[in-house]
XYZ file of C-alpha atoms in Angstrom:
351
model
C 9.967 26.406 4.992
C 8.595 23.522 6.834
C 10.079 20.243 6.217
C 6.773 18.894 5.289
C 7.000 21.248 2.270
C 10.350 20.239 0.856
C 10.962 18.785 -2.605
C 13.235 16.048 -2.410
C 13.012 14.829 -5.914
C 16.902 13.956 -7.654
C 16.535 16.934 -9.827
C 13.697 19.676 -11.001
C 12.887 21.304 -14.061
C 11.091 24.301 -15.354
C 7.011 23.044 -15.308
C 5.948 25.756 -17.847
C 8.412 24.040 -20.476
C 7.507 20.560 -19.054
C 3.772 21.514 -19.489
C 4.117 22.551 -23.173
C 5.827 19.183 -23.805
C 3.499 16.989 -21.963
C 0.702 18.665 -23.811
C 2.220 18.036 -27.473
C 3.205 14.614 -26.489
C -0.361 13.781 -25.020
C -2.244 15.233 -28.033
C -0.937 12.184 -29.884
C -1.992 9.844 -27.253
C -5.493 10.630 -26.440
C -8.306 9.669 -28.442
C -9.408 12.162 -30.895
C -5.658 13.456 -31.062
C -6.951 17.186 -30.147
C -5.272 19.582 -28.188
C -4.622 18.852 -24.462
C -4.646 21.310 -21.541
C -2.028 20.472 -18.530
C -2.435 22.372 -15.410
C -1.660 22.005 -11.562
C 1.994 20.631 -12.300
C 3.364 20.094 -8.761
C 6.460 17.783 -7.279
C 5.395 15.909 -4.364
C 6.579 17.298 -0.883
C 8.635 14.785 1.744
C 8.960 11.921 -1.026
C 10.013 10.743 -4.385
C 13.977 10.930 -3.744
C 14.967 8.174 -6.350
C 12.788 9.374 -9.480
C 11.713 12.611 -10.572
C 7.814 12.582 -10.301
C 5.627 15.239 -11.133
C 1.895 15.531 -10.604
C -0.463 17.360 -13.066
C -3.954 17.532 -14.521
C -4.997 16.729 -18.248
C -7.865 17.702 -20.089
C -9.192 17.151 -23.595
C -12.163 16.835 -25.720
C -13.681 13.421 -26.961
C -16.163 14.336 -29.497
C -18.512 16.879 -27.495
C -17.261 15.490 -24.414
C -14.632 17.050 -21.875
C -12.469 14.455 -20.502
C -10.222 15.211 -17.515
C -7.675 13.069 -16.041
C -5.388 13.540 -13.028
C -2.015 12.325 -13.925
C 1.752 11.743 -12.469
C 4.726 11.540 -14.987
C 7.618 9.482 -13.451
C 10.966 10.107 -15.448
C 13.816 7.590 -15.579
C 16.765 9.094 -13.644
C 19.829 10.254 -15.336
C 22.962 11.103 -13.146
C 21.079 10.078 -9.710
C 21.044 6.605 -10.130
C 20.346 4.997 -6.549
C 20.474 1.169 -7.976
C 22.768 -0.693 -10.186
C 19.838 -2.301 -12.165
C 17.906 -0.313 -14.719
C 14.331 -2.001 -14.073
C 12.420 1.065 -15.408
C 10.380 -0.782 -18.026
C 9.928 -3.511 -15.671
C 8.243 -0.856 -13.053
C 5.611 -0.058 -15.771
C 5.285 -3.771 -16.642
C 4.529 -4.683 -12.965
C 2.137 -1.661 -12.169
C 0.156 -2.837 -15.421
C 0.290 -6.311 -14.378
C -1.259 -5.445 -10.700
C -3.747 -2.965 -12.002
C -5.325 -5.526 -14.459
C -5.316 -8.165 -11.687
C -7.044 -5.810 -9.485
C -6.320 -7.348 -5.944
C -3.260 -5.186 -5.205
C -4.373 -1.208 -5.376
C -2.196 0.549 -7.702
C -2.431 3.667 -9.840
C -3.207 2.382 -13.602
C -0.641 3.046 -15.882
C -1.501 4.878 -18.888
C 1.358 5.620 -21.370
C 4.603 4.670 -21.605
C 7.493 6.469 -23.906
C 10.860 5.596 -24.658
C 11.850 8.061 -26.657
C 14.359 10.325 -24.520
C 14.159 13.009 -27.031
C 10.839 14.458 -25.464
C 11.504 14.953 -21.611
C 15.462 14.090 -21.610
C 14.931 10.579 -20.761
C 12.058 7.838 -21.130
C 9.296 8.446 -19.030
C 5.645 6.915 -18.136
C 2.211 8.563 -17.072
C -0.025 6.984 -14.815
C -3.178 7.811 -13.095
C -3.073 10.113 -9.971
C -4.764 8.837 -7.080
C -6.136 11.119 -4.215
C -4.821 10.498 -0.418
C -2.298 10.925 1.731
C 1.366 9.429 2.032
C 3.128 9.004 5.543
C 6.170 10.863 4.439
C 9.984 10.098 5.386
C 10.690 13.732 5.510
C 9.852 14.559 8.230
C 9.312 11.174 9.811
C 5.671 10.441 9.999
C 5.956 9.180 13.375
C 7.011 12.613 14.543
C 4.599 14.694 13.136
C 1.719 14.894 10.539
C -1.546 13.190 9.995
C -0.460 9.598 11.327
C 1.423 11.090 14.227
C -2.075 12.887 14.995
C -4.498 9.917 14.327
C -6.450 7.949 16.803
C -4.964 4.535 17.949
C -8.025 3.158 16.213
C -7.491 4.896 12.789
C -3.820 3.790 12.710
C -4.931 -0.088 13.586
C -7.243 0.504 10.420
C -4.309 1.892 8.225
C -1.856 -1.058 9.739
C -4.007 -3.839 8.992
C -4.934 -2.496 5.298
C -1.400 -2.135 4.692
C -0.396 -5.417 5.693
C -3.171 -6.962 3.674
C -2.031 -5.386 0.609
C 1.401 -6.404 1.167
C 0.109 -9.990 1.538
C -1.720 -9.958 -1.503
C 1.059 -9.132 -3.744
C 1.858 -12.894 -2.973
C -1.128 -13.853 -4.875
C 0.163 -12.699 -7.880
C 1.151 -15.751 -10.010
C 5.192 -15.915 -10.364
C 4.492 -16.980 -14.016
C 2.579 -13.804 -15.040
C 5.623 -11.905 -14.269
C 8.184 -13.831 -15.978
C 9.570 -10.776 -17.559
C 11.387 -10.260 -14.380
C 13.521 -13.106 -14.606
C 17.132 -12.256 -13.912
C 20.509 -13.608 -15.798
C 21.311 -16.996 -16.126
C 21.563 -18.968 -12.890
C 19.663 -16.341 -11.035
C 16.343 -16.676 -12.862
C 14.085 -16.610 -9.657
C 14.011 -17.248 -5.944
C 16.425 -16.050 -3.445
C 19.531 -16.405 -5.919
C 18.015 -13.469 -7.869
C 17.771 -11.035 -4.831
C 21.469 -12.517 -3.882
C 23.106 -11.861 -7.381
C 21.455 -8.409 -7.230
C 23.115 -7.199 -3.848
C 26.353 -9.040 -4.798
C 26.453 -6.923 -8.151
C 25.356 -3.979 -5.726
C 28.393 -4.075 -3.779
C 30.831 -4.907 -6.631
C 29.132 -1.529 -8.121
C 29.784 0.476 -4.799
C 33.424 -0.920 -4.888
C 33.876 0.854 -8.340
C 33.921 4.369 -6.336
C 35.475 3.178 -3.041
C 36.537 -0.157 -1.220
C 33.549 -1.645 0.813
C 35.335 -4.228 3.454
C 32.214 -3.986 5.764
C 29.826 -4.798 2.940
C 32.042 -7.733 1.864
C 32.312 -8.992 5.590
C 28.682 -8.910 5.844
C 28.107 -10.929 2.800
C 30.355 -13.501 3.998
C 28.239 -13.678 7.225
C 25.048 -13.827 5.427
C 26.660 -16.259 2.971
C 27.192 -18.856 5.887
C 23.669 -19.038 7.284
C 21.907 -18.468 3.791
C 18.918 -20.419 3.394
C 18.602 -22.910 0.330
C 15.090 -21.385 -0.788
C 12.011 -19.583 0.726
C 8.517 -19.130 -0.853
C 8.485 -18.243 -4.069
C 7.035 -14.697 -5.062
C 7.021 -11.306 -6.455
C 8.977 -8.672 -4.720
C 7.914 -5.221 -4.575
C 11.344 -3.695 -3.300
C 10.512 -1.243 -1.012
C 7.732 -2.672 1.097
C 6.556 0.204 3.818
C 3.918 2.293 4.332
C 5.726 5.237 3.347
C 5.141 3.864 -0.014
C 1.380 3.509 0.464
C -1.320 6.280 -0.108
C -4.472 6.104 2.177
C -7.636 7.953 2.098
C -9.518 9.651 4.791
C -10.992 6.518 6.303
C -7.346 5.384 6.470
C -8.087 2.732 3.794
C -5.257 2.098 1.239
C -5.526 3.760 -1.944
C -2.382 2.741 -3.794
C 0.733 1.013 -3.455
C 3.599 3.048 -4.738
C 7.212 2.608 -6.027
C 7.746 -0.586 -7.837
C 11.349 0.432 -8.974
C 13.145 -2.494 -7.976
C 11.077 -5.715 -8.709
C 12.180 -9.204 -8.766
C 11.264 -12.766 -8.216
C 13.171 -13.080 -5.297
C 10.694 -14.635 -3.313
C 7.908 -13.874 -0.786
C 9.962 -13.253 2.561
C 12.058 -10.428 1.411
C 9.068 -7.757 1.372
C 7.781 -8.786 4.516
C 11.421 -8.637 6.232
C 11.695 -5.068 4.640
C 8.243 -3.937 5.895
C 8.775 -5.602 9.283
C 12.434 -3.778 9.729
C 11.184 -0.318 8.475
C 8.180 -0.488 10.821
C 10.473 -1.301 13.776
C 12.935 1.725 12.911
C 10.200 4.409 11.761
C 7.592 3.594 14.271
C 7.907 0.751 16.600
C 8.737 0.249 20.430
C 12.410 0.418 19.291
C 11.879 3.331 16.996
C 15.047 5.282 16.013
C 12.943 8.312 16.266
C 11.745 7.719 19.675
C 8.015 7.911 18.442
C 6.191 4.677 18.774
C 2.749 4.930 17.342
C 0.022 3.017 19.607
C -2.193 0.854 17.456
C 0.508 0.029 14.797
C 0.669 -3.797 14.626
C 3.700 -5.505 16.422
C 6.031 -7.498 14.533
C 4.468 -10.848 15.828
C 0.959 -9.307 14.722
C 2.217 -8.168 11.036
C 3.768 -11.879 10.516
C 0.490 -13.401 11.749
C -1.878 -11.398 9.406
C 0.608 -11.756 6.531
C 0.640 -15.457 6.660
C -3.010 -15.700 6.812
C -3.736 -13.509 4.057
C -0.962 -14.411 1.583
C -1.307 -18.214 2.556
C 2.679 -18.512 2.744
C 4.760 -19.172 5.659
C 6.861 -16.672 7.532
C 9.236 -19.570 8.857
C 13.252 -18.389 8.562
C 12.094 -14.607 8.311
C 14.901 -13.503 10.823
C 17.949 -14.264 8.212
C 15.772 -12.160 5.487
C 15.464 -9.238 7.960
C 19.030 -9.391 8.583
C 19.719 -9.309 4.539
C 17.312 -6.255 4.765
C 19.643 -4.263 6.931
C 22.559 -5.266 4.347
C 20.479 -3.961 1.448
C 19.379 -0.616 3.279
C 23.133 -0.007 3.933
C 23.990 -0.801 0.438
C 21.585 1.802 -0.694
C 22.741 4.363 2.001
C 26.480 3.916 0.917
C 25.193 4.586 -2.724
C 23.182 7.878 -1.416
C 26.385 9.040 0.322
C 28.282 8.669 -2.697
C 25.615 10.806 -4.551
C 25.455 13.333 -2.144
C 29.515 13.773 -1.548
C 29.052 12.691 2.202
C 28.920 9.407 3.761
C 25.700 8.711 5.556
C 27.193 6.471 8.217
C 30.586 5.423 9.375
C 32.423 2.282 9.170
C 31.577 1.444 13.163
C 28.071 2.171 12.525
C 27.950 -0.168 9.413
C 29.747 -2.894 11.533
C 27.261 -2.519 14.388
C 24.298 -2.378 12.062
C 25.237 -5.410 9.920
C 26.799 -7.498 13.144
C 30.258 -7.895 11.594
C 33.388 -7.430 13.779
């Protein structure tokens, strides 16, 4: 089986049984309350490692009219929890907020179910968008449709992706006040800093983390007092965007770790991942001509967002710390470390 055909979901289930449960549940949600037919269930390939996400089509009668709706069900993880914070409800609310605003292209949330008895855990259903995703497995810069695209097509994709990233910063922070954190870290940089201090402590429940502690101390010594306010997407990369045949953005996806941590977190994450995945110093050794440079990305983001990227370097170093925390956690879940201590110290610039 080709890598592009691999299902990377944290767990899978019997799709025929799932179809029956979803059909029964949806019959109580759709107009008229009639029977619902569920077809074409499938797991996405090469993406979706943190949540069980399943694509399907639903159809039902509304009076004399047949309604057909492409859907995606996203189920809250049970044992395979990558992050310490449970933001499943907030994920749905952020997507609903963005869908209502309309500037950022997201899949429209349709229904939320908090009762775990239906599918074993809470879940929500959103509309299914049609398009292509630059997947991580295998890396999109090595093979696949983006690798095969022309530099002009990649340029269009890059520009649209950065514009969508920047438009997130047009969402008023007050509209997402449900993302305010614990006392003392309600919003701004303090919220993201508190999250990753707690992430480190959570990892230490499994094993000591001297490298992460050293890195936190180094980052704390140069930590800015504050940056521009703003909504945080949390996993800002083109691999979490869907594109149509014209290389335009169809949807911005995976809002599982949102916050009010400030505008520069997402830009730093995007720039760091771009360099890692397809930049001139890509770890995959596969630069994609046409994709914007870091400097071009920053300039376009500032232009569209209306915010300054001054001080971004520190946020990029913090991004490496965040990614390392996630990598350590994935190593714990898989029973094998993803990187050794020497690699971690080099990545985080600690002796």
